Amino acid sequence: MSTLRNTADPKCFNLGFDWPFQLRQDDFRLAMQDVYDFFHDVNAHLTSKGLQRLDDMLRPAIMSGVLSDMLTSSLATHARVLVENKYFNGHPDLLVQGVYPNNSVKSGTEGVEIKTTRKKGGAVDTHGARAQWMCVFVYTVDTQSEPASSRKPMTFTEVYLGRVEIDDFRRNPRGELGTRTATLHADGIKKLRESWIYKV
């Protein structure tokens, strides 16, 4: 079964982007490459045993969670001033180092929230409307091509990093068992899309 190694393309970055928090293009390129290399290594091992690729095993929600955690960790490794939020499930995922005690806060403002989605354009549900720096990675997973050995590796196709405000969100209706969520409304998502940093 094919286990192609993907590569983050330097030519796909927005060269005119005004980076916040002393972030750099290479921080994102290396973070994406770390994820690509991990999936390549794991999938090579799995397929050598006759098993499915990790991409094919994971349900979409779990895949997005795994990718968000991996990207958060890798960006914290490469970034100059951002570190992982040590508060379990705290917000945002990446904090400006030294602003909060022990780099841990339940709900802070100084940092970047990391989201991943398969939705083209970067529309993603959040647990609530917040004024924040939001980073959204859009990715594709090929689970349809046959034979399975010809499937393309997971690919990041878009990355957005922008400042959004509470008024940029719409509140989503909540079902009987659902948790209330918020999503950027039309003008809000347009605002985020203007702050693109990577497009394939």
Short mmCIF file of N, CA and C in Angstrom, two decimals, residues 44-110:
data_model
loop_
_atom_site.label_atom_id
_atom_site.label_comp_id
_atom_site.label_asym_id
_atom_site.label_seq_id
_atom_site.Cartn_x
_atom_site.Cartn_y
_atom_site.Cartn_z
N ALA A 44 3.41 3.93 7.28
CA ALA A 44 4.34 2.96 6.72
C ALA A 44 4.39 1.71 7.60
N HIS A 45 4.37 1.92 8.91
CA HIS A 45 4.39 0.78 9.84
C HIS A 45 3.08 -0.01 9.76
N LEU A 46 1.96 0.71 9.77
CA LEU A 46 0.66 0.04 9.74
C LEU A 46 0.47 -0.77 8.46
N THR A 47 0.78 -0.15 7.34
CA THR A 47 0.54 -0.85 6.08
C THR A 47 1.51 -2.01 5.87
N SER A 48 2.70 -1.94 6.48
CA SER A 48 3.63 -3.06 6.38
C SER A 48 3.10 -4.29 7.10
N LYS A 49 2.14 -4.06 8.02
CA LYS A 49 1.50 -5.15 8.75
C LYS A 49 0.18 -5.57 8.10
N GLY A 50 -0.15 -4.92 6.98
CA GLY A 50 -1.40 -5.23 6.31
C GLY A 50 -2.60 -4.52 6.91
N LEU A 51 -2.34 -3.49 7.74
CA LEU A 51 -3.41 -2.74 8.40
C LEU A 51 -3.75 -1.47 7.63
N GLN A 52 -4.87 -0.87 7.99
CA GLN A 52 -5.29 0.38 7.37
C GLN A 52 -4.40 1.54 7.79
N ARG A 53 -4.36 2.58 6.95
CA ARG A 53 -3.69 3.81 7.33
C ARG A 53 -4.43 4.46 8.49
N LEU A 54 -3.71 5.25 9.28
CA LEU A 54 -4.33 5.98 10.37
C LEU A 54 -5.44 6.89 9.84
N ASP A 55 -5.22 7.49 8.68
CA ASP A 55 -6.21 8.37 8.04
C ASP A 55 -7.54 7.65 7.85
N ASP A 56 -7.47 6.36 7.51
CA ASP A 56 -8.68 5.59 7.24
C ASP A 56 -9.34 5.08 8.52
N MET A 57 -8.57 4.94 9.57
CA MET A 57 -9.09 4.40 10.83
C MET A 57 -9.87 5.44 11.63
N LEU A 58 -9.37 6.67 11.66
CA LEU A 58 -9.92 7.67 12.57
C LEU A 58 -11.19 8.31 12.03
N ARG A 59 -12.18 8.47 12.90
CA ARG A 59 -13.38 9.20 12.54
C ARG A 59 -13.02 10.69 12.41
N PRO A 60 -13.76 11.44 11.57
CA PRO A 60 -13.41 12.85 11.32
C PRO A 60 -13.21 13.69 12.57
N ALA A 61 -14.10 13.57 13.56
CA ALA A 61 -13.96 14.40 14.76
C ALA A 61 -12.70 14.05 15.53
N ILE A 62 -12.37 12.77 15.59
CA ILE A 62 -11.15 12.35 16.28
C ILE A 62 -9.92 12.81 15.52
N MET A 63 -9.97 12.68 14.19
CA MET A 63 -8.86 13.13 13.36
C MET A 63 -8.58 14.61 13.58
N SER A 64 -9.63 15.42 13.60
CA SER A 64 -9.44 16.85 13.81
C SER A 64 -8.84 17.14 15.18
N GLY A 65 -9.28 16.40 16.20
CA GLY A 65 -8.73 16.58 17.53
C GLY A 65 -7.26 16.22 17.60
N VAL A 66 -6.90 15.11 16.97
CA VAL A 66 -5.50 14.67 16.94
C VAL A 66 -4.64 15.71 16.24
N LEU A 67 -5.10 16.19 15.09
CA LEU A 67 -4.33 17.18 14.33
C LEU A 67 -4.17 18.48 15.11
N SER A 68 -5.24 18.93 15.77
CA SER A 68 -5.16 20.16 16.55
C SER A 68 -4.12 20.04 17.66
N ASP A 69 -4.13 18.92 18.36
CA ASP A 69 -3.17 18.71 19.45
C ASP A 69 -1.73 18.65 18.91
N MET A 70 -1.54 17.95 17.80
CA MET A 70 -0.20 17.82 17.24
C MET A 70 0.32 19.17 16.74
N LEU A 71 -0.53 19.93 16.07
CA LEU A 71 -0.10 21.24 15.55
C LEU A 71 0.19 22.21 16.69
N THR A 72 -0.64 22.16 17.73
CA THR A 72 -0.39 23.02 18.90
C THR A 72 0.96 22.71 19.51
N SER A 73 1.24 21.45 19.71
CA SER A 73 2.51 21.03 20.31
C SER A 73 3.69 21.42 19.44
N SER A 74 3.56 21.19 18.14
CA SER A 74 4.68 21.48 17.24
C SER A 74 4.91 22.98 17.10
N LEU A 75 3.83 23.75 16.98
CA LEU A 75 4.00 25.21 16.90
C LEU A 75 4.66 25.76 18.16
N ALA A 76 4.29 25.20 19.32
CA ALA A 76 4.92 25.65 20.57
C ALA A 76 6.41 25.35 20.57
N THR A 77 6.80 24.27 19.92
CA THR A 77 8.22 23.91 19.83
C THR A 77 9.00 24.88 18.96
N HIS A 78 8.39 25.30 17.85
CA HIS A 78 9.11 26.13 16.88
C HIS A 78 8.96 27.63 17.11
N ALA A 79 7.85 28.06 17.73
CA ALA A 79 7.60 29.49 17.90
C ALA A 79 8.57 30.11 18.90
N ARG A 80 8.78 31.40 18.76
CA ARG A 80 9.73 32.11 19.62
C ARG A 80 9.13 32.49 20.97
N VAL A 81 7.86 32.90 20.99
CA VAL A 81 7.28 33.42 22.25
C VAL A 81 6.02 32.69 22.69
N LEU A 82 5.52 31.76 21.90
CA LEU A 82 4.30 31.04 22.27
C LEU A 82 4.61 29.67 22.85
N VAL A 83 3.84 29.28 23.87
CA VAL A 83 4.00 27.97 24.51
C VAL A 83 2.62 27.33 24.65
N GLU A 84 2.59 26.03 24.90
CA GLU A 84 1.32 25.35 25.11
C GLU A 84 0.68 25.80 26.41
N ASN A 85 -0.63 25.97 26.37
CA ASN A 85 -1.40 26.26 27.58
C ASN A 85 -1.45 24.97 28.41
N LYS A 86 -0.90 25.02 29.63
CA LYS A 86 -0.83 23.82 30.46
C LYS A 86 -2.14 23.51 31.18
N TYR A 87 -3.11 24.41 31.08
CA TYR A 87 -4.42 24.15 31.71
C TYR A 87 -5.19 23.20 30.81
N PHE A 88 -5.65 22.07 31.37
CA PHE A 88 -6.36 21.08 30.55
C PHE A 88 -7.59 21.70 29.91
N ASN A 89 -7.64 21.63 28.58
CA ASN A 89 -8.75 22.18 27.81
C ASN A 89 -8.87 23.69 27.97
N GLY A 90 -7.77 24.33 28.37
CA GLY A 90 -7.79 25.78 28.53
C GLY A 90 -7.82 26.50 27.20
N HIS A 91 -8.15 27.78 27.25
CA HIS A 91 -8.23 28.61 26.04
C HIS A 91 -7.39 29.86 26.25
N PRO A 92 -6.59 30.26 25.26
CA PRO A 92 -6.34 29.60 23.97
C PRO A 92 -5.31 28.47 24.10
N ASP A 93 -5.12 27.74 23.02
CA ASP A 93 -4.21 26.60 23.04
C ASP A 93 -2.76 27.02 23.22
N LEU A 94 -2.38 28.12 22.58
CA LEU A 94 -1.01 28.65 22.68
C LEU A 94 -1.04 29.97 23.43
N LEU A 95 -0.16 30.11 24.40
CA LEU A 95 -0.09 31.32 25.21
C LEU A 95 1.22 32.06 24.98
N VAL A 96 1.16 33.38 25.16
CA VAL A 96 2.40 34.15 25.18
C VAL A 96 3.13 33.78 26.46
N GLN A 97 4.33 33.33 26.30
CA GLN A 97 5.12 32.83 27.43
C GLN A 97 5.26 33.89 28.52
N GLY A 98 4.98 33.48 29.76
CA GLY A 98 5.20 34.35 30.91
C GLY A 98 4.06 35.27 31.28
N VAL A 99 3.01 35.33 30.48
CA VAL A 99 1.89 36.23 30.78
C VAL A 99 1.02 35.68 31.90
N TYR A 100 0.82 34.36 31.91
CA TYR A 100 -0.02 33.71 32.91
C TYR A 100 0.84 32.84 33.83
N PRO A 101 0.50 32.74 35.11
CA PRO A 101 1.28 31.92 36.04
C PRO A 101 1.42 30.49 35.52
N ASN A 102 2.65 30.01 35.49
CA ASN A 102 2.95 28.64 35.05
C ASN A 102 2.46 28.36 33.63
N ASN A 103 2.28 29.44 32.83
CA ASN A 103 1.78 29.28 31.46
C ASN A 103 0.52 28.42 31.45
N SER A 104 -0.40 28.74 32.35
CA SER A 104 -1.63 27.96 32.50
C SER A 104 -2.79 28.89 32.79
N VAL A 105 -3.86 28.80 31.98
CA VAL A 105 -5.02 29.64 32.21
C VAL A 105 -6.25 28.95 31.63
N LYS A 106 -7.36 29.02 32.38
CA LYS A 106 -8.61 28.40 31.91
C LYS A 106 -9.18 29.17 30.73
N SER A 107 -9.17 30.49 30.83
CA SER A 107 -9.71 31.32 29.76
C SER A 107 -8.90 32.60 29.69
N GLY A 108 -7.98 32.65 28.72
CA GLY A 108 -7.11 33.81 28.58
C GLY A 108 -7.35 34.53 27.27
N THR A 109 -6.61 35.60 27.08
CA THR A 109 -6.75 36.42 25.87
C THR A 109 -5.45 36.54 25.08
N GLU A 110 -4.31 36.28 25.73
CA GLU A 110 -3.02 36.49 25.08
C GLU A 110 -2.49 35.20 24.48
#
